[in-house]
Short mmCIF file of C-alpha atoms in Angstrom, two decimals:
data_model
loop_
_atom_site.label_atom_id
_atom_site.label_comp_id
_atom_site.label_asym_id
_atom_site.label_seq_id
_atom_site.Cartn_x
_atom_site.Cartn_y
_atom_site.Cartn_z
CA UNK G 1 140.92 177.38 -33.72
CA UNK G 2 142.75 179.60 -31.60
CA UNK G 3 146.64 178.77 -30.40
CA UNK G 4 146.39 181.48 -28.20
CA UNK G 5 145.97 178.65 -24.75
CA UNK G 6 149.19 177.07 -26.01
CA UNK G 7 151.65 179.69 -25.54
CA UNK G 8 154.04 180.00 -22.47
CA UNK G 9 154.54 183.27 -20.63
CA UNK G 10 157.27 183.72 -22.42
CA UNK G 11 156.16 183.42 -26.22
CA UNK G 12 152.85 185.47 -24.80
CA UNK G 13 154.87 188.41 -23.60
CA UNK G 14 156.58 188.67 -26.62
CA UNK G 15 154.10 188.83 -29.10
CA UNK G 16 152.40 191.44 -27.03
CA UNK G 17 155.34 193.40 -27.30
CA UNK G 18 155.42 192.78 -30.77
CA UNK G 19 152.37 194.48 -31.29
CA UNK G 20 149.74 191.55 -30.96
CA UNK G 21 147.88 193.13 -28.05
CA UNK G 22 144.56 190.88 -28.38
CA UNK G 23 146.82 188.50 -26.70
CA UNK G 24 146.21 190.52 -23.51
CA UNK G 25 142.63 188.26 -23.48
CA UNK G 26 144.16 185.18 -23.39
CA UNK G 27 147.03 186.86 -20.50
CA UNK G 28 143.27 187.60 -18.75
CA UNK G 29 141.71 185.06 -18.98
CA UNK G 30 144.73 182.47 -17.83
CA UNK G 31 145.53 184.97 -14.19
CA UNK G 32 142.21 186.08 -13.08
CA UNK G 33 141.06 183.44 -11.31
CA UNK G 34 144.45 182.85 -9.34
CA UNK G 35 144.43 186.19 -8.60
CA UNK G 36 141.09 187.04 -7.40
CA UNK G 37 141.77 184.25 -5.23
CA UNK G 38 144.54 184.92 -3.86
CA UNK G 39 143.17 188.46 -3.16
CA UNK G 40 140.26 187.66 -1.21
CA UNK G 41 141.89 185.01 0.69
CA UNK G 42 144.97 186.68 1.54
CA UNK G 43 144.59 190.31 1.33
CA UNK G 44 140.72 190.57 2.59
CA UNK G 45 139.67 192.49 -1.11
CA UNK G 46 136.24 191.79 -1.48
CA UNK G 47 135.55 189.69 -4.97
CA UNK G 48 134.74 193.03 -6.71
CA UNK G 49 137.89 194.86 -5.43
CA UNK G 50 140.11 191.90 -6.60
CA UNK G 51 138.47 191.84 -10.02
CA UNK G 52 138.59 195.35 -10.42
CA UNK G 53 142.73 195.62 -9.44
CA UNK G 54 143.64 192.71 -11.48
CA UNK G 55 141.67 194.81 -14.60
CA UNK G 56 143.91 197.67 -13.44
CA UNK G 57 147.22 195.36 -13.22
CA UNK G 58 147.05 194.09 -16.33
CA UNK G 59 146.30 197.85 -18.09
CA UNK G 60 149.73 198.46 -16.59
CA UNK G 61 151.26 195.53 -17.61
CA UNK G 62 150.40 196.29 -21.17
CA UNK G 63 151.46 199.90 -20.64
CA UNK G 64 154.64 199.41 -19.10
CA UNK G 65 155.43 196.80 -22.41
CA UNK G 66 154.26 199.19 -25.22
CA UNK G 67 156.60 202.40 -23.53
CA UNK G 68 159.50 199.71 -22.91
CA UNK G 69 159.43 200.08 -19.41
CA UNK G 70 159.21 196.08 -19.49
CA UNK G 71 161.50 194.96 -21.91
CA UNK G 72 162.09 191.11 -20.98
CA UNK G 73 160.37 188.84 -18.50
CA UNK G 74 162.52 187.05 -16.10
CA UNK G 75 159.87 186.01 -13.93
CA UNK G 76 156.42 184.50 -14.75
CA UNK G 77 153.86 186.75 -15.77
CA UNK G 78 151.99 186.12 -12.82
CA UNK G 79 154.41 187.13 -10.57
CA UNK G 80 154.72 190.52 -12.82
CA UNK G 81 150.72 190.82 -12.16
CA UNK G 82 150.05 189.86 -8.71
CA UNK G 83 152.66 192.52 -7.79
CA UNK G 84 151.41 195.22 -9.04
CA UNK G 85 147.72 194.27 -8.40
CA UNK G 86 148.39 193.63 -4.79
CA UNK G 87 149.54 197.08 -4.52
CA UNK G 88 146.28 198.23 -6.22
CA UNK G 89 144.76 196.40 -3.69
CA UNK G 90 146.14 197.66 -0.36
CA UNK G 91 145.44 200.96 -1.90
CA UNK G 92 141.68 200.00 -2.13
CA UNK G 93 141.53 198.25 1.54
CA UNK G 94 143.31 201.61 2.60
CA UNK G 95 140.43 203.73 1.01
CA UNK G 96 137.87 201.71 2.70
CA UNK G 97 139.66 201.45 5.90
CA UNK G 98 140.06 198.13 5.65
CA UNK G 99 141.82 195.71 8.12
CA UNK G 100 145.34 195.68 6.87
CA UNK G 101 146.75 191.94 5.91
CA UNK G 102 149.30 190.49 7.85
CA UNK G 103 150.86 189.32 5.20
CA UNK G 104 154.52 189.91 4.24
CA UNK G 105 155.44 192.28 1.18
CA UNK G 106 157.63 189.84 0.47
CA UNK G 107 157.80 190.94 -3.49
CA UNK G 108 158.96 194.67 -3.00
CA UNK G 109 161.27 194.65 -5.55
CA UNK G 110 158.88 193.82 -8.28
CA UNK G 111 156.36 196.58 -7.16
CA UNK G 112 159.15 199.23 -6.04
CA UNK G 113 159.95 198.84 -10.28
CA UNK G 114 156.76 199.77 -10.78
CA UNK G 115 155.74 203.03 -12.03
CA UNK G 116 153.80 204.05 -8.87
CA UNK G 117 152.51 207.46 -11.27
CA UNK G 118 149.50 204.60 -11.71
CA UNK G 119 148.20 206.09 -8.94
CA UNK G 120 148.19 209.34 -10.21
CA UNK G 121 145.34 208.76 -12.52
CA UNK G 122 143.50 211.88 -13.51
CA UNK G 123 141.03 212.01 -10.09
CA UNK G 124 139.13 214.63 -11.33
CA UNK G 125 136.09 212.81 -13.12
CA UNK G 126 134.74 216.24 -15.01
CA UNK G 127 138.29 216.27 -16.38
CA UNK G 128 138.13 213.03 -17.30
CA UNK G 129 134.73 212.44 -19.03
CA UNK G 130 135.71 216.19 -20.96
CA UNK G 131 138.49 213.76 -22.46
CA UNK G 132 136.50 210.85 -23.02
CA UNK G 133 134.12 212.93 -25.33
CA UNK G 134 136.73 214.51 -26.65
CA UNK G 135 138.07 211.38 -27.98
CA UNK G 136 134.43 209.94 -28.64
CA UNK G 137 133.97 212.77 -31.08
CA UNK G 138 137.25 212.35 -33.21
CA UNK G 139 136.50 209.97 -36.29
CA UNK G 140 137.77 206.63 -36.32
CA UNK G 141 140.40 207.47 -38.86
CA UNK G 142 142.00 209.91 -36.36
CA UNK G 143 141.40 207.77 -33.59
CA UNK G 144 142.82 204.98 -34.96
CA UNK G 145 145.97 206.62 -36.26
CA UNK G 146 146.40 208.57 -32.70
CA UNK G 147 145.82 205.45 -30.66
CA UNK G 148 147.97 203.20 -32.88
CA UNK G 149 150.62 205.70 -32.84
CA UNK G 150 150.40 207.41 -29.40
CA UNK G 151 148.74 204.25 -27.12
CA UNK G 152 150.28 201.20 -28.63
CA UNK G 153 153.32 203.04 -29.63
CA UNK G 154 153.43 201.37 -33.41
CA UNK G 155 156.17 203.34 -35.78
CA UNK G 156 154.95 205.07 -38.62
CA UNK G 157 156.08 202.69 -41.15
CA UNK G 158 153.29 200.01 -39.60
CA UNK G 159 150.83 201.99 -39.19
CA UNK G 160 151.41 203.28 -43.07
CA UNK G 161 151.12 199.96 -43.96
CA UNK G 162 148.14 198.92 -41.87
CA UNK G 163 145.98 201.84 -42.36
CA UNK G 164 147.05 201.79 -46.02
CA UNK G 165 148.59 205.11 -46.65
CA UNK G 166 150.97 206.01 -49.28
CA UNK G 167 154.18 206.88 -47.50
CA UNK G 168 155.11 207.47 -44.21
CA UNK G 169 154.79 211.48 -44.54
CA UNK G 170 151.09 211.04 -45.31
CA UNK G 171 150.71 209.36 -42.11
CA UNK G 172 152.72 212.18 -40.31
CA UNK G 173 150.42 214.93 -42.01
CA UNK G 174 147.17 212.83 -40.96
CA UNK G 175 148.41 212.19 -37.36
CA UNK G 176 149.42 216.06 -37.18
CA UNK G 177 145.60 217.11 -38.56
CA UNK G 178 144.26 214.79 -35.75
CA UNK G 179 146.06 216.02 -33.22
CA UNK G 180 145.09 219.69 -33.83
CA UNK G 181 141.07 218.53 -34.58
CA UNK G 182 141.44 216.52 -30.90
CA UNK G 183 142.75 219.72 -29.10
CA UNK G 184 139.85 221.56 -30.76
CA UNK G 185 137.82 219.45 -29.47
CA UNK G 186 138.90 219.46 -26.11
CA UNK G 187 139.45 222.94 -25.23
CA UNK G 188 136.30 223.72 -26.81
CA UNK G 189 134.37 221.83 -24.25
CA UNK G 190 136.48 222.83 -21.62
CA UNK G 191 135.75 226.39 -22.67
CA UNK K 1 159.39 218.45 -45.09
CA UNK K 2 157.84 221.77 -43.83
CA UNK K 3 158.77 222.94 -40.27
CA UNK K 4 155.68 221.72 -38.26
CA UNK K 5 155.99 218.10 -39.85
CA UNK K 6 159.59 218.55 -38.85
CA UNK K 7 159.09 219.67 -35.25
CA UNK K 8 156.52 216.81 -34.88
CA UNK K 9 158.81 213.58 -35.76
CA UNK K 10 161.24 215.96 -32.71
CA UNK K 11 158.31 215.74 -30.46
CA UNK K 12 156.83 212.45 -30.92
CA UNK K 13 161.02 211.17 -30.51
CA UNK K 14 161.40 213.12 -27.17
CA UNK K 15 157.66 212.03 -25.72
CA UNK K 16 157.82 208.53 -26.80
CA UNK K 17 161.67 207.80 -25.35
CA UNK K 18 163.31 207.44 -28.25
CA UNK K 19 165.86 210.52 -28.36
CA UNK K 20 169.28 209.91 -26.91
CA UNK K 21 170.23 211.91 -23.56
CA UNK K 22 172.40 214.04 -26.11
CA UNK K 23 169.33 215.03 -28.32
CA UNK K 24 167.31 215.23 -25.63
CA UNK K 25 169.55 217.73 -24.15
CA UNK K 26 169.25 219.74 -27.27
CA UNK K 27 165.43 219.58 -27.75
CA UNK K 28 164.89 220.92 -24.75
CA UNK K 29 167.04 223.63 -25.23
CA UNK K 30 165.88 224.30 -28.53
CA UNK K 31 162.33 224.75 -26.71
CA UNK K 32 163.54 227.37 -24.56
CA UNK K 33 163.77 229.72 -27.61
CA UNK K 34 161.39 228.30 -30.13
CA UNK K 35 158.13 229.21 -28.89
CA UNK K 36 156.43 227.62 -31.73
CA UNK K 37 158.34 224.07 -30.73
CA UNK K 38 157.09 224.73 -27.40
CA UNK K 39 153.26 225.12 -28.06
CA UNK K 40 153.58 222.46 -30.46
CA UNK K 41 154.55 219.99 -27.68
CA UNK K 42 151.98 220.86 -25.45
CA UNK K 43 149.81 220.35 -27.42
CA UNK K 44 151.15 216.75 -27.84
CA UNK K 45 151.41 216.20 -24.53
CA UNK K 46 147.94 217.31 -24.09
CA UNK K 47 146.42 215.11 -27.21
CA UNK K 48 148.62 212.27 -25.49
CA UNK K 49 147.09 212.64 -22.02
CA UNK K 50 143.59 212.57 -23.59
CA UNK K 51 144.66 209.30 -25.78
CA UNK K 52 145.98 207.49 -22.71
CA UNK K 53 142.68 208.64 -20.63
CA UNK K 54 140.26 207.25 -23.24
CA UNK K 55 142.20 204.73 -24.66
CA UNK K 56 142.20 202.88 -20.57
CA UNK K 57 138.94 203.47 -20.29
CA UNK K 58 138.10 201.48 -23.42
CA UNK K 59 140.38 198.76 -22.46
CA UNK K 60 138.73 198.55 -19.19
CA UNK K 61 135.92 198.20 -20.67
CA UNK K 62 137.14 195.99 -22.98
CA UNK K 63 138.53 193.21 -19.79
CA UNK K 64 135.39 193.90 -17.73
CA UNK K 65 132.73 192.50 -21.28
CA UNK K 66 135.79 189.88 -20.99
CA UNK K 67 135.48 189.15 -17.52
CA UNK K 68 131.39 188.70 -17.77
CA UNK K 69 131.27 186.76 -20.80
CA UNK K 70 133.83 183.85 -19.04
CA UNK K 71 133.76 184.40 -16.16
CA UNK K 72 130.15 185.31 -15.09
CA UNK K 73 127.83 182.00 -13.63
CA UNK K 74 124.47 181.80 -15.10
CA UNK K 75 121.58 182.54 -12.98
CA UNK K 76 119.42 179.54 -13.72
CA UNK K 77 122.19 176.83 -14.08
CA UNK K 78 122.40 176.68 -10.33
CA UNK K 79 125.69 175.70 -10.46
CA UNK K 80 128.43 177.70 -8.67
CA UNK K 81 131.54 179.60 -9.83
CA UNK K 82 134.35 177.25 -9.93
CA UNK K 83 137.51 178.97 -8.08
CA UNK K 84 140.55 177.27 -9.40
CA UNK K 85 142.78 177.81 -6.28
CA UNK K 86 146.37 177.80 -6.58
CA UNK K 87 148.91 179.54 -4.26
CA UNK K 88 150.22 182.39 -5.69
CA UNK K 89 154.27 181.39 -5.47
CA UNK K 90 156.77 184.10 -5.85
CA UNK K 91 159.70 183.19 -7.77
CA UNK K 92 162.64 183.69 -6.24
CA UNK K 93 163.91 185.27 -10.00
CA UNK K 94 163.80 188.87 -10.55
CA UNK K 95 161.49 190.86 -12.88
CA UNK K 96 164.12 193.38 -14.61
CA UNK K 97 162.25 196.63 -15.12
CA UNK K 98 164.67 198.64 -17.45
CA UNK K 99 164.80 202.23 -18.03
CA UNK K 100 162.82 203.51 -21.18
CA UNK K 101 165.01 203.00 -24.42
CA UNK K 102 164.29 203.66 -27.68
CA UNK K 103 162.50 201.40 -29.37
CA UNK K 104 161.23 200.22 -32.98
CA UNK K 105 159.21 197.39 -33.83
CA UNK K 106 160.02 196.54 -37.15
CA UNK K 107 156.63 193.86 -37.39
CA UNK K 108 156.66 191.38 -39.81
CA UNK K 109 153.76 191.24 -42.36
CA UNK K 110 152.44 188.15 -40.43
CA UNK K 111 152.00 190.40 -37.41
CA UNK K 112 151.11 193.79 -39.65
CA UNK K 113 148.01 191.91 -40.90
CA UNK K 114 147.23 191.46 -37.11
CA UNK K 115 147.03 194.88 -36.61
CA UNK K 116 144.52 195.78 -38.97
CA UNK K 117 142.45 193.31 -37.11
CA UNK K 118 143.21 194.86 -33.95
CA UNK K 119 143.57 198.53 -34.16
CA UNK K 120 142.89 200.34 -30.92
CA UNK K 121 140.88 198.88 -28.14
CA UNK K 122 137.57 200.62 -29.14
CA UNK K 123 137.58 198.87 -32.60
CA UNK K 124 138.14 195.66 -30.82
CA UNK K 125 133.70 195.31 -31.24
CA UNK K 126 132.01 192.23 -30.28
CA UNK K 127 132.56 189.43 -33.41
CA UNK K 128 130.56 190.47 -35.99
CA UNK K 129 130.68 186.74 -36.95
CA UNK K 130 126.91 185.63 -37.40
CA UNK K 131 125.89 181.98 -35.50
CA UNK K 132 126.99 180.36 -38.64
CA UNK K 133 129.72 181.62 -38.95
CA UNK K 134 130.84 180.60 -35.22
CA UNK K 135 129.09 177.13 -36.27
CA UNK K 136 131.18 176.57 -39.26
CA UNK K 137 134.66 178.06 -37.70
CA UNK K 138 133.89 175.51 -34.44
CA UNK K 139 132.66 172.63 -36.22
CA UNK K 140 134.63 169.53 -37.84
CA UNK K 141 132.96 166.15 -37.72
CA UNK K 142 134.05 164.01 -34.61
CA UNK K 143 136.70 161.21 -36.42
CA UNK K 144 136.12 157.93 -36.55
CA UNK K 145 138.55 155.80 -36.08
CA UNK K 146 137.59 152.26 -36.17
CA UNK K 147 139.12 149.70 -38.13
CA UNK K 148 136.42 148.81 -40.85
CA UNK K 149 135.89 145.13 -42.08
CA UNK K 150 136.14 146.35 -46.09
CA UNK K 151 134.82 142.68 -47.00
CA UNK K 152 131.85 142.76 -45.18
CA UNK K 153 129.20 144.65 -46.06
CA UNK K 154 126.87 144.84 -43.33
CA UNK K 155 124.54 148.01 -43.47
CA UNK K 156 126.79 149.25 -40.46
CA UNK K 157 130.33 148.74 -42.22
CA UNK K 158 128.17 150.65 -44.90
CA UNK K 159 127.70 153.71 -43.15
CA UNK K 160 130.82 153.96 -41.40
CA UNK K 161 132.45 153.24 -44.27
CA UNK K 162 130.82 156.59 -45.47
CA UNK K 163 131.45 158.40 -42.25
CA UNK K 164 135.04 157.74 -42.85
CA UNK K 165 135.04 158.39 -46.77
CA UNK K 166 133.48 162.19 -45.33
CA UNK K 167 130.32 161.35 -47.41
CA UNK K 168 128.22 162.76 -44.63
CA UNK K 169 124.70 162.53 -46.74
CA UNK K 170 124.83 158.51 -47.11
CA UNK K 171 126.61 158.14 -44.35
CA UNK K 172 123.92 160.29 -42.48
CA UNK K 173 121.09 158.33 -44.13
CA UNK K 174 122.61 155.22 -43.07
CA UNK K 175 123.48 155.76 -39.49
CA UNK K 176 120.19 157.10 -38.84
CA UNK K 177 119.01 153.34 -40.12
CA UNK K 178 120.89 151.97 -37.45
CA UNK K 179 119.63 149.91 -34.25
CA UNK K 180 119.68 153.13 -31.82
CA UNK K 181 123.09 152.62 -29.58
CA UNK K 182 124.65 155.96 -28.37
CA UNK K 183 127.50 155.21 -30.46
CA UNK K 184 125.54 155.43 -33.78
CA UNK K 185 123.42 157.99 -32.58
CA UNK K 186 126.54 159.96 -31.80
CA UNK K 187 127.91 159.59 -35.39
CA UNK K 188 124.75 160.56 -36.96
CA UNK K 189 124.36 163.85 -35.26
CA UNK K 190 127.55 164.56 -36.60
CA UNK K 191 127.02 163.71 -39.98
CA UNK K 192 123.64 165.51 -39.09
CA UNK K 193 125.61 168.90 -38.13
CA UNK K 194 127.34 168.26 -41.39
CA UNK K 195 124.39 167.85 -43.71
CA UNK K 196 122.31 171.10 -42.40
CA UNK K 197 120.18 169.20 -40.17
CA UNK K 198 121.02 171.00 -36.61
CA UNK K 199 117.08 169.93 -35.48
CA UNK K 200 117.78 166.60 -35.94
CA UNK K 201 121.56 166.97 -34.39
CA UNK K 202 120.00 168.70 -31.57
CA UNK K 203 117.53 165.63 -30.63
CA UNK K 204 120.24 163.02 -30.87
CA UNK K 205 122.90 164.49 -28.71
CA UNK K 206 120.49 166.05 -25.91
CA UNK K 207 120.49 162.58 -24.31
CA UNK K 208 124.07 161.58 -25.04
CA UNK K 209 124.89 165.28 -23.45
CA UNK K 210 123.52 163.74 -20.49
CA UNK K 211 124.38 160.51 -20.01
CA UNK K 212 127.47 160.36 -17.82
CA UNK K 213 128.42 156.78 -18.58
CA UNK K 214 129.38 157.46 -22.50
CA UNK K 215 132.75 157.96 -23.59
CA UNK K 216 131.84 161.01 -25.49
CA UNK K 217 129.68 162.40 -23.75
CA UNK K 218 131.55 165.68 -23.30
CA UNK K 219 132.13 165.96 -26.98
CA UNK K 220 127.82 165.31 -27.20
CA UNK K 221 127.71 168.78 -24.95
CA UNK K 222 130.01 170.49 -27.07
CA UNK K 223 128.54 169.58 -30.15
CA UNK K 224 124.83 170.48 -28.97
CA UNK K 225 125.97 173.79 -28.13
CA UNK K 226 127.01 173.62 -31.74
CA UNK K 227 124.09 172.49 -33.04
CA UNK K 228 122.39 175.14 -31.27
CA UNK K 229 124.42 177.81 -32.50
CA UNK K 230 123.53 176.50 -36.06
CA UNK K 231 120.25 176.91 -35.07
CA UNK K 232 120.65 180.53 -33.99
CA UNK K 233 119.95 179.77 -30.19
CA UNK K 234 122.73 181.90 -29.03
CA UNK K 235 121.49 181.59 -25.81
CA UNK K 236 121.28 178.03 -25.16
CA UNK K 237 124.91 177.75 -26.48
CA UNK K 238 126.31 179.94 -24.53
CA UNK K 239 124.91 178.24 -21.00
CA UNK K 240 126.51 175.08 -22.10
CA UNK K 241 129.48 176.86 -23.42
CA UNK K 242 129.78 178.45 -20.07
CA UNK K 243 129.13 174.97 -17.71
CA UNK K 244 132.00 173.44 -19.88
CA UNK K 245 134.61 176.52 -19.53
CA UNK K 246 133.93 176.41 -15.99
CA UNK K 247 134.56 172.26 -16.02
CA UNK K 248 138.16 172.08 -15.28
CA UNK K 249 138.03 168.15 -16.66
CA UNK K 250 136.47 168.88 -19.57
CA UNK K 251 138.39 168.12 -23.00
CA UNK K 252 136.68 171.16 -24.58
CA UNK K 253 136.92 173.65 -21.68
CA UNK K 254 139.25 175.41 -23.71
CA UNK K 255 137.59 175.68 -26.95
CA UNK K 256 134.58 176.62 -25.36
CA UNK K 257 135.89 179.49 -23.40
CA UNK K 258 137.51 180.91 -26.43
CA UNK K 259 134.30 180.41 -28.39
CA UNK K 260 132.89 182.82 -25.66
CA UNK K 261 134.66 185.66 -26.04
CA UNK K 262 133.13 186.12 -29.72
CA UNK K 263 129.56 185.86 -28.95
#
């Protein structure tokens, strides 16, 4: 049976940043609840706002572990989250013009660290679902080794070992092919 | 190593953080007269902004199946979505946000294995584990501990005796002999579960499931929705599954809310 409900924050976040990034379910499952709580009691998100931030929160949570923007944890996890997903949320009550909470921002300095370029997703949707194909159309080889390498940021030398190639220059060569067959892909729909 | 390969380890280095500020200096001024550097990592960048598009979308999609499958109330149970409330306390202690470094995970083999069972978001499918497959990774006989009489023989000494001994055929055959108390009916369904014989499970812990004055009668919900899943009702597991992840008392909440997420 799983051991995943046993582990403390601390023992969570670092086997995520070792590279065990299922672990992110169990991270789900354990601050959802206190969140989307806390959000539509004290920040007036509707239930579907709060569940859709705390989704977003915990993206860049991952994100900001797997590019070492977060390399150790000196606060609870949950403290790490709410942060940033209360931000996501005043951004959403802003967009809907919202009443503004009275509450007090009293955890700046955890957002402020933030990367705040999370709100500079790509807006434009055509843009968007052009990459989305783009990637749907790559084969699972090359999306493996280009999301492996590029999205969870695993050296070569794992993902040699994992995907079971012979050295770490085949896995350079493969990664190289797929990058050039992804760009084809992409600026031939966008042609 | 031919010049592309070369320029790529360069690029991947510089995009991914891992350069010093003194290499980086000199990358970037090699790109200012190597054109084909320069294409090269736009391409990169390009391929990278594509990756990181896709690759969020699929873990969105990934959290929001998540959030459904544990979170979701049923429509018939009638019951309502349990909202565990707790105050969300900031700690006074500081979360250190550190400039990007370089970085290299040297994993272990433990944690390599992981990865081929969890490489990339979008290969992270549903379990392909069949009902009984879920049944038999779930399911271990409920112990018995009772301190057995060995020098009496009495047909119930008998079948406990089996229960305990794990021979779940006699000690099936025997329990189901027995005068009809929950506790014997509770031990035969699991030797039942253990012997194939989920109907039979099914029909002795239905009532156990729902009486509220026996001891175990949260494991008797936990093991119907077992013997259901050995029965390849999928369905009628998972709407007990879901009342007992959403029981905050329950001694199986945990097992069964894990057990969710691979339906």
């Amino acid at each position: 049976m799983s051991t995943a409900h046993t582990l403390d924050d601390g023992d969570l976040f670092d086997r995520i940043k070792a590279g065990e990034h299922q672990l992110i379910d169990e991270l789900y499952r354990r601050h959802r609840e206190p969140f989307v709580t806390y959000a539509t009691g004290r920040l007036m998100a509707n239930e579907e706002d709060a569940i859709d931030c705390f989704q977003e929160s915990v993206i860049v949570f991952y994100k900001n572990v797997v590019s070492g923007k977060l390399t150790e944890l000196s606060c609870s996890i949950s403290t790490y989250l709410f942060a940033i997903g209360k931000r996501m949320v005043y951004k959403k009550n802003s967009d809907r013009r919202r009443e503004a909470p009275t509450e007090v921002d009293d955890d700046r300095q955890y957002a402020d660290e933030v990367d705040m370029s999370i709100f500079d997703r790509i807006d434009d949707d055509h843009r968007r679902q052009q990459m989305q194909a783009a990637m749907g159309k790559l084969g699972d080889a090359c999306r493996q080794i280009l999301t492996l390498s590029y999205y969870h940021r695993y050296p070569t030398e794992s993902i040699q070992t994992t995907l079971g190639f012979s050295s770490p220059g085949a896995v350079r060569i493969k990664k190289m092919r797929c990058l050039q067959q992804l760009k084809q892909l992409f600026t031939t729909q966008a042609a | 190593m031919e010049a592309l390969e070369k320029n790529q380890i360069d690029i991947d280095r510089y995009l991914l953080g891992e350069m010093s500020e003194v290499e980086r200096t000199m990358f970037m001024d090699r790109m200012k007269t190597d054109r084909e550097l320069a294409e090269q990592l736009a391409d990169t960048q390009l391929a990278m902004e594509i990756i990181d598009v896709a690759e969020d979308a699929a873990l969105k999609e990934h959290l929001k199946t998540l959030d459904k499958t544990v979170f979701t109330q049923t429509a018939d149970s009638g019951s309502t979505l349990k909202v565990v409330r707790s105050e969300a306390t900031m700690e006074a202690s500081q979360a250190k946000v550190v400039p990007m470094n370089p970085m290299r995970r040297y994993l272990s083999i433990a944690a390599t294995v992981l990865l081929v069972l969890a490489a990339g978001w979008f290969l992270l499918q549903p379990s392909s584990l069949s009902n009984q497959d879920l049944f038999a990774e779930n399911f271990a006989p409920f112990p018995n501990q009772e301190v057995l009489d060995r020098g009496e023989q009495d047909d119930r000494q008998s079948a406990y005796y089996a229960y305990q001994s794990k021979d779940y055929e006699q000690a099936y055959e025997l329990l189901i002999a027995l005068p009809e108390d929950n506790g014997n009916q509770f031990f035969a369904a699991q030797a039942a579960l253990a012997t194939d014989r989920a109907t039979k499970a099914k029909e002795l812990l239905a009532p156990l499931a729902a009486d509220a004055d026996f001891a175990l009668q949260q494991e008797s919900e936990w093991h119907l929705a077992l013997a259901h899943l050995q029965l390849d009702e999928r369905e009628a597991a998972q709407a007990i599954l879901r009342e007992i992840s959403r029981d905050n008392n329950h001694s199986r909440q945990r097992d069964a809310t894990v057990l969710l997420t691979k339906f």
